[in-house]
PDB file of C-alpha atoms in Angstrom:
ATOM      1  CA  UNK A   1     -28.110 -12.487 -12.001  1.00 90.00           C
ATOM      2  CA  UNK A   2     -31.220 -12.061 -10.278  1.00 92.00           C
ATOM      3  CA  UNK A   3     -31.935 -15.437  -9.473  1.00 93.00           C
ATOM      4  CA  UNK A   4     -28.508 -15.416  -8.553  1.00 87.00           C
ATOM      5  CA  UNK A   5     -28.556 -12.847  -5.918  1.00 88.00           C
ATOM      6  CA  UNK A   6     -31.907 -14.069  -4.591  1.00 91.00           C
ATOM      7  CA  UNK A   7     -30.318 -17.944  -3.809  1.00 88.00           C
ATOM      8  CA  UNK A   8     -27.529 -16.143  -2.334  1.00 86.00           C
ATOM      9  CA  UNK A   9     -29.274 -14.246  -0.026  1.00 86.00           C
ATOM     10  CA  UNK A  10     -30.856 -16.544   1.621  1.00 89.00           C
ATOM     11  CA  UNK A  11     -27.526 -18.319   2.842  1.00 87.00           C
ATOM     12  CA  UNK A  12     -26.263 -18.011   5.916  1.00 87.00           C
ATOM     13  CA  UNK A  13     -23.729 -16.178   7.326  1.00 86.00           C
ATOM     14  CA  UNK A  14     -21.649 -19.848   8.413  1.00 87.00           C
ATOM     15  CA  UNK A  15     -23.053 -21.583   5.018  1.00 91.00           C
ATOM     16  CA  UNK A  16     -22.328 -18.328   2.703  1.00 90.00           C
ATOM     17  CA  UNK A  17     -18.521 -18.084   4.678  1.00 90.00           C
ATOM     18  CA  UNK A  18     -18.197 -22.050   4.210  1.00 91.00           C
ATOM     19  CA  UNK A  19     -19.285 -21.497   0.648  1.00 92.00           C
ATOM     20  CA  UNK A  20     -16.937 -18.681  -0.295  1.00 92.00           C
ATOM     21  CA  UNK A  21     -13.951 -20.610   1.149  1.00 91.00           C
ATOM     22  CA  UNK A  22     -14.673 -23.912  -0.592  1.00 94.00           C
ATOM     23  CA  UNK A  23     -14.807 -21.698  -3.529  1.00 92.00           C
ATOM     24  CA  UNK A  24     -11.069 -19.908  -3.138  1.00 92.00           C
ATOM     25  CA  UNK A  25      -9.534 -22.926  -2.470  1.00 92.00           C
ATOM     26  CA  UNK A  26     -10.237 -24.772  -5.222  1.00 94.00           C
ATOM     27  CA  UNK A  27      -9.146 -21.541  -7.358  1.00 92.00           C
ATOM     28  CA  UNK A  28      -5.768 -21.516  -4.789  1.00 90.00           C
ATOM     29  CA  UNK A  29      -5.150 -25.121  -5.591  1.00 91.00           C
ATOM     30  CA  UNK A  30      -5.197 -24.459  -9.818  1.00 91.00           C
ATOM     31  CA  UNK A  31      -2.458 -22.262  -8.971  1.00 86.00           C
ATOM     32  CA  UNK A  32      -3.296 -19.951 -11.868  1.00 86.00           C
ATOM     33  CA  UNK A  33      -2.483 -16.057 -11.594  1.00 87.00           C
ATOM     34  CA  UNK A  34      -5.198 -14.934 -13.333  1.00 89.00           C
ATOM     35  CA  UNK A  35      -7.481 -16.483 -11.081  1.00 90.00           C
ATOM     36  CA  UNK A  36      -5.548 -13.708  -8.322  1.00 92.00           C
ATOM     37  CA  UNK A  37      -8.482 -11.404  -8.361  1.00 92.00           C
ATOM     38  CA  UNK A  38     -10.868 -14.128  -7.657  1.00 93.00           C
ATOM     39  CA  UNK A  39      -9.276 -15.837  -5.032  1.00 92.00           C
ATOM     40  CA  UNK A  40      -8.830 -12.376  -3.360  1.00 94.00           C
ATOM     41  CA  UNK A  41     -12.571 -11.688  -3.774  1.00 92.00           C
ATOM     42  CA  UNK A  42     -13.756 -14.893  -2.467  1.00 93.00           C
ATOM     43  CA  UNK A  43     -11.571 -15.058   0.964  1.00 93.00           C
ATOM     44  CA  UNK A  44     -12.426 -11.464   1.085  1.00 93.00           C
ATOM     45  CA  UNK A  45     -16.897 -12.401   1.369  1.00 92.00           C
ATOM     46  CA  UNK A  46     -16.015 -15.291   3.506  1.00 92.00           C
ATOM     47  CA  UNK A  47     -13.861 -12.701   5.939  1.00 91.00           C
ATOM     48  CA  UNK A  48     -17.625 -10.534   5.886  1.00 89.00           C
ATOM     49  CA  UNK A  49     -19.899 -13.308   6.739  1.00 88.00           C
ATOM     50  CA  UNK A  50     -17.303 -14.976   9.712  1.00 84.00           C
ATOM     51  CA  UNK A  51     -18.599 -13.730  13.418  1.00 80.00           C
ATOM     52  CA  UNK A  52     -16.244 -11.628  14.959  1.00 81.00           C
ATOM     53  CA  UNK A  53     -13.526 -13.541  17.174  1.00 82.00           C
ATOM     54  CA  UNK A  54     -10.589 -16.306  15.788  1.00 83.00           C
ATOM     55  CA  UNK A  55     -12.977 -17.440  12.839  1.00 80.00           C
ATOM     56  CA  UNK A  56     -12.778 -13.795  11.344  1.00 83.00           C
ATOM     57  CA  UNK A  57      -8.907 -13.178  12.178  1.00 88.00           C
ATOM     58  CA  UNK A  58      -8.459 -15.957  10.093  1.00 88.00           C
ATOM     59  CA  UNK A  59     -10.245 -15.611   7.357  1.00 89.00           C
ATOM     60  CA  UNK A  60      -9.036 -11.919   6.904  1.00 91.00           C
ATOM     61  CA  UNK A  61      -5.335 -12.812   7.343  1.00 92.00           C
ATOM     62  CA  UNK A  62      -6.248 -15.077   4.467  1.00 91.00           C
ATOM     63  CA  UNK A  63      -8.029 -12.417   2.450  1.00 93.00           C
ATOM     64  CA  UNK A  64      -5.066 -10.027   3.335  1.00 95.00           C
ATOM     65  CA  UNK A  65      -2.709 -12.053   1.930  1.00 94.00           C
ATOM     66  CA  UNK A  66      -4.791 -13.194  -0.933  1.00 94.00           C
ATOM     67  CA  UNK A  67      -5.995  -8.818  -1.571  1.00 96.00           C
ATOM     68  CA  UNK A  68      -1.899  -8.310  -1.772  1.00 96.00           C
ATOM     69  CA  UNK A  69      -1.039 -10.773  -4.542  1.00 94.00           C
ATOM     70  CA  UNK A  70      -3.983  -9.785  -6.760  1.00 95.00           C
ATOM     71  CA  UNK A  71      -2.755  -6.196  -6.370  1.00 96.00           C
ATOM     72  CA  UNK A  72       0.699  -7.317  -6.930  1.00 96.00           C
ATOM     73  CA  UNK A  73      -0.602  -9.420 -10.362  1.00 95.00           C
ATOM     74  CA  UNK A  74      -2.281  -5.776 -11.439  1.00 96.00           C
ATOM     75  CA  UNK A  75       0.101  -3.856 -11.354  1.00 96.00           C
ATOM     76  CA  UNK A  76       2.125  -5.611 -12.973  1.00 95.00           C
ATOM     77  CA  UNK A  77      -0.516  -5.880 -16.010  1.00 95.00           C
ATOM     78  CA  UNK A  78      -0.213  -2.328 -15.872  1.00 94.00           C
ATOM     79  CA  UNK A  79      -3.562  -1.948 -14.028  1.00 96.00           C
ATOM     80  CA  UNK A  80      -2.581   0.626 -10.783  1.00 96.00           C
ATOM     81  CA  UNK A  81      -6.252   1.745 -10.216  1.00 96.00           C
ATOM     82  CA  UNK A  82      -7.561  -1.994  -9.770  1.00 96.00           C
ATOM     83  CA  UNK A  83      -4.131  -2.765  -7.162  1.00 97.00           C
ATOM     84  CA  UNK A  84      -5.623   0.510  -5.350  1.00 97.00           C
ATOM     85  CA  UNK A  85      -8.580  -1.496  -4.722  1.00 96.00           C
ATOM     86  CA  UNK A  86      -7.625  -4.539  -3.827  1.00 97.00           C
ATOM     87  CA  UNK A  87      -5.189  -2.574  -1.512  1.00 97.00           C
ATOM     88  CA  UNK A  88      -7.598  -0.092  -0.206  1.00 97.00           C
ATOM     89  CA  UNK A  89      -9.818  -3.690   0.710  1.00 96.00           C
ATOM     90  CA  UNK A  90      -6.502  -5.362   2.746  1.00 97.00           C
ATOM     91  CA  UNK A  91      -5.951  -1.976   4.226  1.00 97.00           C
ATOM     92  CA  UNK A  92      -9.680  -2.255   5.752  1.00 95.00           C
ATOM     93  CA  UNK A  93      -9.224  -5.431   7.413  1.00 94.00           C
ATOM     94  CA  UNK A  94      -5.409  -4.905   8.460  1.00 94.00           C
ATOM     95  CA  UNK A  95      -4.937  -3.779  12.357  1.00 92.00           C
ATOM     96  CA  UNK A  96      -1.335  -4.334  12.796  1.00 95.00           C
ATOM     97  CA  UNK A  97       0.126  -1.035  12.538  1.00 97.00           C
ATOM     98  CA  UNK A  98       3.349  -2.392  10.708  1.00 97.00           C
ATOM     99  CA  UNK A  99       1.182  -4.700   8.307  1.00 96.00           C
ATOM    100  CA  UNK A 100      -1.010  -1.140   7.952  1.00 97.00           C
ATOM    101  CA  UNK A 101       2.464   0.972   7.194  1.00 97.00           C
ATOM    102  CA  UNK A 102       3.475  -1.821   4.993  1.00 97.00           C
ATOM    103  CA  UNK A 103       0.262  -1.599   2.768  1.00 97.00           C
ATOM    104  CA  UNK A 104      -0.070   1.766   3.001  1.00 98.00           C
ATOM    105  CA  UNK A 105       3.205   2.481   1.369  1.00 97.00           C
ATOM    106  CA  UNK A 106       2.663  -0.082  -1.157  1.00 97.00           C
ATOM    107  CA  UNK A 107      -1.102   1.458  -1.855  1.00 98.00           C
ATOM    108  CA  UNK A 108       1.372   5.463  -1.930  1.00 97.00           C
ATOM    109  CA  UNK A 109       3.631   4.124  -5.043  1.00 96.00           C
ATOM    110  CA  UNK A 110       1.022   2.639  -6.749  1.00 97.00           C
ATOM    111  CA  UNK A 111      -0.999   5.430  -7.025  1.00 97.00           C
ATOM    112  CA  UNK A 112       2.086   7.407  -7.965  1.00 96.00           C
ATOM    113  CA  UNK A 113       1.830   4.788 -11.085  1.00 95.00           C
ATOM    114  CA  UNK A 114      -1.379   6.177 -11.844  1.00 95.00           C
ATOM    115  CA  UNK A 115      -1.033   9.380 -11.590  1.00 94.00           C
ATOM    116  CA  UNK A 116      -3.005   9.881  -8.618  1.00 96.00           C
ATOM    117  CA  UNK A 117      -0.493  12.315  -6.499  1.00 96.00           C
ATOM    118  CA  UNK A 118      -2.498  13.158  -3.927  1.00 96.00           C
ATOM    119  CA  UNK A 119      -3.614  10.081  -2.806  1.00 97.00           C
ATOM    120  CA  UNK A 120      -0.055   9.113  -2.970  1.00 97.00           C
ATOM    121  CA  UNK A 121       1.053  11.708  -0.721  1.00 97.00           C
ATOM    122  CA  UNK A 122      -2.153  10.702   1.463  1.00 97.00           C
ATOM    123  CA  UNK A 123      -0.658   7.140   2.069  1.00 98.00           C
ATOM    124  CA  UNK A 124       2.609   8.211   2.523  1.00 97.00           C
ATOM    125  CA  UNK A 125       1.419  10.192   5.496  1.00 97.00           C
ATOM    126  CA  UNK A 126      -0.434   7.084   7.039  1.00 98.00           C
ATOM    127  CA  UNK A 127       1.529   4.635   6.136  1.00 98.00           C
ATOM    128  CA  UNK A 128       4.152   7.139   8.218  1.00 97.00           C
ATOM    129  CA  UNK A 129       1.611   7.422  10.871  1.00 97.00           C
ATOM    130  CA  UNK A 130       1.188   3.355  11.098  1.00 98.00           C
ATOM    131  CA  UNK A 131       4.676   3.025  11.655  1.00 97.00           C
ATOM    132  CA  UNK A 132       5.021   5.716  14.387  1.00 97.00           C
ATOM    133  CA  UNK A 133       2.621   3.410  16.551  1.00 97.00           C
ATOM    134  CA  UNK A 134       4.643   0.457  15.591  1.00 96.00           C
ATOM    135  CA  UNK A 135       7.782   2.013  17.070  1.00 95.00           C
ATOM    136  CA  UNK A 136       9.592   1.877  13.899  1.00 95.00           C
ATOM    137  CA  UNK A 137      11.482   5.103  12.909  1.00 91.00           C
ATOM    138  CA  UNK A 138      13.060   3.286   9.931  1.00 92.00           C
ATOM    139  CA  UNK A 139       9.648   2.406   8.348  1.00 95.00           C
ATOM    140  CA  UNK A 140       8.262   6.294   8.989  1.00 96.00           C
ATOM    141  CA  UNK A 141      11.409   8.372   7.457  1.00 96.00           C
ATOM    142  CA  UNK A 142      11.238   6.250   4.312  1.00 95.00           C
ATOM    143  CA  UNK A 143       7.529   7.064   4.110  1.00 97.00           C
ATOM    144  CA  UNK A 144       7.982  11.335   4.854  1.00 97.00           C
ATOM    145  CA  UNK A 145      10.115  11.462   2.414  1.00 95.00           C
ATOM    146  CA  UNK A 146       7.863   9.538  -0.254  1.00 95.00           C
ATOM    147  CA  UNK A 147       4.879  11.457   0.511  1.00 96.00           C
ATOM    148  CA  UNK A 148       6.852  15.291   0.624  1.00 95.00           C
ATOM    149  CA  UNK A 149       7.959  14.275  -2.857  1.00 93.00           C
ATOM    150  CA  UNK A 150       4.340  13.093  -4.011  1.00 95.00           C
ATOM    151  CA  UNK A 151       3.229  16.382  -2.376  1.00 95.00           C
ATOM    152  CA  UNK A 152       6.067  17.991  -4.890  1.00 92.00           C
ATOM    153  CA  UNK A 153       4.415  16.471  -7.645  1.00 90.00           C
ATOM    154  CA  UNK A 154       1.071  18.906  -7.529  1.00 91.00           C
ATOM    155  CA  UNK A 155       2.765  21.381  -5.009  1.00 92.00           C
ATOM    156  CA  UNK A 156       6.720  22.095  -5.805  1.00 90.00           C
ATOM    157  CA  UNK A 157       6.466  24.894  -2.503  1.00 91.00           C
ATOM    158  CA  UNK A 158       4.624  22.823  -0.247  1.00 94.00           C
ATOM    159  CA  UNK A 159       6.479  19.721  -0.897  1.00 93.00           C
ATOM    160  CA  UNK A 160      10.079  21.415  -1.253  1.00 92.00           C
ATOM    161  CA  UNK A 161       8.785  22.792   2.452  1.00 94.00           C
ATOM    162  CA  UNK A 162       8.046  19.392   3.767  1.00 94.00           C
ATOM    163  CA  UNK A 163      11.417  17.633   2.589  1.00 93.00           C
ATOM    164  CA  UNK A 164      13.445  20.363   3.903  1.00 92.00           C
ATOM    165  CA  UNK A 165      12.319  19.981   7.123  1.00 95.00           C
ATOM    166  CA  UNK A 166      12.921  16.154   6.885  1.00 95.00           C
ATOM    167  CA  UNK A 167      16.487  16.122   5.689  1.00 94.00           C
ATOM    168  CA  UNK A 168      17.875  16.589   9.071  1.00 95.00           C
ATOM    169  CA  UNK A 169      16.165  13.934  10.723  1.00 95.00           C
ATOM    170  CA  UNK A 170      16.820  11.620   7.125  1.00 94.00           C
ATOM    171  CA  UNK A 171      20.447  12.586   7.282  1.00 93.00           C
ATOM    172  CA  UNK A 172      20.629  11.715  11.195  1.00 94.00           C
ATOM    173  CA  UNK A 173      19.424   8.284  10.661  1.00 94.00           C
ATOM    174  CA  UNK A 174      21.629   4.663  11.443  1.00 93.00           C
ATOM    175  CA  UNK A 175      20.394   3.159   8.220  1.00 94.00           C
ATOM    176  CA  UNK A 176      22.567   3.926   5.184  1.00 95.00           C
ATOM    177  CA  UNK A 177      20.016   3.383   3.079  1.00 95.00           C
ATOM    178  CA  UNK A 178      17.805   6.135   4.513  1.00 95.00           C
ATOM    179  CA  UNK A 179      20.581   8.265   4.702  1.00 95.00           C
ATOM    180  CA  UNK A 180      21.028   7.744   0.999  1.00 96.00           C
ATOM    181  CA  UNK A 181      17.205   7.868  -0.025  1.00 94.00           C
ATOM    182  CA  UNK A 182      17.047  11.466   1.655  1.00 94.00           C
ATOM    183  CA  UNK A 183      20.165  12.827   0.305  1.00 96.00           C
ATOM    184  CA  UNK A 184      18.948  11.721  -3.710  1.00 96.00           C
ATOM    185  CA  UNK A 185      15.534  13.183  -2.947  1.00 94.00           C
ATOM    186  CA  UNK A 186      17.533  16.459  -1.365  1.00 94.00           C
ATOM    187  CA  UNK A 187      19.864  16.601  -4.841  1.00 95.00           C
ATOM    188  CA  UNK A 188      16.672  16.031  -7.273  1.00 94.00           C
ATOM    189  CA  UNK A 189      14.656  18.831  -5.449  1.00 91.00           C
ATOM    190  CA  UNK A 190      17.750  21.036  -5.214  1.00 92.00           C
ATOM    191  CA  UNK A 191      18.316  20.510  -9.399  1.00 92.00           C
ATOM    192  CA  UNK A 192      14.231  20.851 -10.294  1.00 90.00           C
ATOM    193  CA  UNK A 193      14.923  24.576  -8.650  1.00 89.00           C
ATOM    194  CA  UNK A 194      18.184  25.195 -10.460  1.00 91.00           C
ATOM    195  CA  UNK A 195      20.365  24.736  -7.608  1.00 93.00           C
ATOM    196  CA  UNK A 196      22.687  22.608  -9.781  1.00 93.00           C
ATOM    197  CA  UNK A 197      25.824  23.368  -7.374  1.00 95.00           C
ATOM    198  CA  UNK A 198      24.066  22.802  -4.407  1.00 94.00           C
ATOM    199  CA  UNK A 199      22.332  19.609  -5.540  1.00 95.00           C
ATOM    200  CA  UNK A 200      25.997  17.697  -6.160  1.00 96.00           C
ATOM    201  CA  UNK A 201      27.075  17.457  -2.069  1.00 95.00           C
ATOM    202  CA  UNK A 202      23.583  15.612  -1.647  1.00 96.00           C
ATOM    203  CA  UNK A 203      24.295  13.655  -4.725  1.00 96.00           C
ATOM    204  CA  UNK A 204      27.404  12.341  -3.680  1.00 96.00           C
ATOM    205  CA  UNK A 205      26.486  11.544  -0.303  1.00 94.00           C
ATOM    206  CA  UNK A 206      23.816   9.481  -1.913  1.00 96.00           C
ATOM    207  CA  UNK A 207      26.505   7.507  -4.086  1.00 96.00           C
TER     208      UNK A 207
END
């Protein structure tokens, strides 16, 4: 390891990023999944030793999109705290607010998965934020109403506060399907307090 370290040190920054993308794309072209988290980390180094300018935007959309499906492959082997990671890596090299929003939200469920509510409801509020510079109302309503219900999950009061003052803007919205996301999140808080006959209106304006 040692020796390792030493040989690469003394690469480069053009040899080392040359090095590291020889590397992932003979992993890309095996085509094997389990080989996601090392594809990921190799376009990732060669995205830290490209100079700044076209050379690094392409080498971190690459890493981006390489970060995403190893977070994707663990996840689904049940491994939310390693997807954080490779997430919380894309996140750092994304600069499009919607491609930021769209990671961000991602990043919010899965650490829901593990348990992690707080930095759920953390993501939630930038991946809400990210969208708000992109313009796009339907991407931030989706997100409030994630991260008032993460907030729930530590926080019934301070979360119940936060979703009630959403549900007129949720309700208000020209996509359906935000209209029906609010209302089942406005039924299920409404029956966790007992409020079974006020939770049914909500529930069947979900449905």
């Amino acid at each position: 390891a040692l020796l390792r370290e030493v040989a690469y040190e003394t690469l480069g920054r053009r040899d080392r990023r040359a090095r590291h993308l020889a590397a992932a794309r003979y992993f890309e072209a095996l085509g094997d999944e389990e080989l996601a988290g090392v594809l990921a980390t190799h376009y990732l180094a060669a995205h830290r030793a490209a100079t700044e300018g076209p050379e690094a935007e392409a080498t971190a959309a690459q890493a981006r999109i390489a970060l995403r499906a190893a977070a994707e492959r663990a996840a689904s082997l049940g491994s939310p705290l390693q997807a954080l990671a490779y997430l919380g890596d894309a996140i750092g090299i994304a600069t499009e607010p919607t491609e930021v929003g769209q990671l961000e939200e991602r990043a919010a469920w899965v650490a829901d998965d593990a348990g992690r509510y707080g930095e759920a409801a953390d993501h939630a509020d930038r991946a809400a934020a990210a969208f708000v510079a992109a313009g796009d109302e339907t991407g931030e309503l989706p997100c409030r109403n994630h991260q008032g219900w993460f907030v729930a999950s530590y926080s019934y009061a301070e979360g119940a506060a936060l979703l009630r003052d959403l549900e007129p803007r949720l309700a208000a919205s020209s996509d359906p399907w935000i209209v029906a996301r609010g209302a089942f999140t406005a039924a299920n808080l409404r029956l966790r307090a007992g409020e079974d006959a006020e939770a049914l209106p909500f529930y069947e304006r979900a449905l």
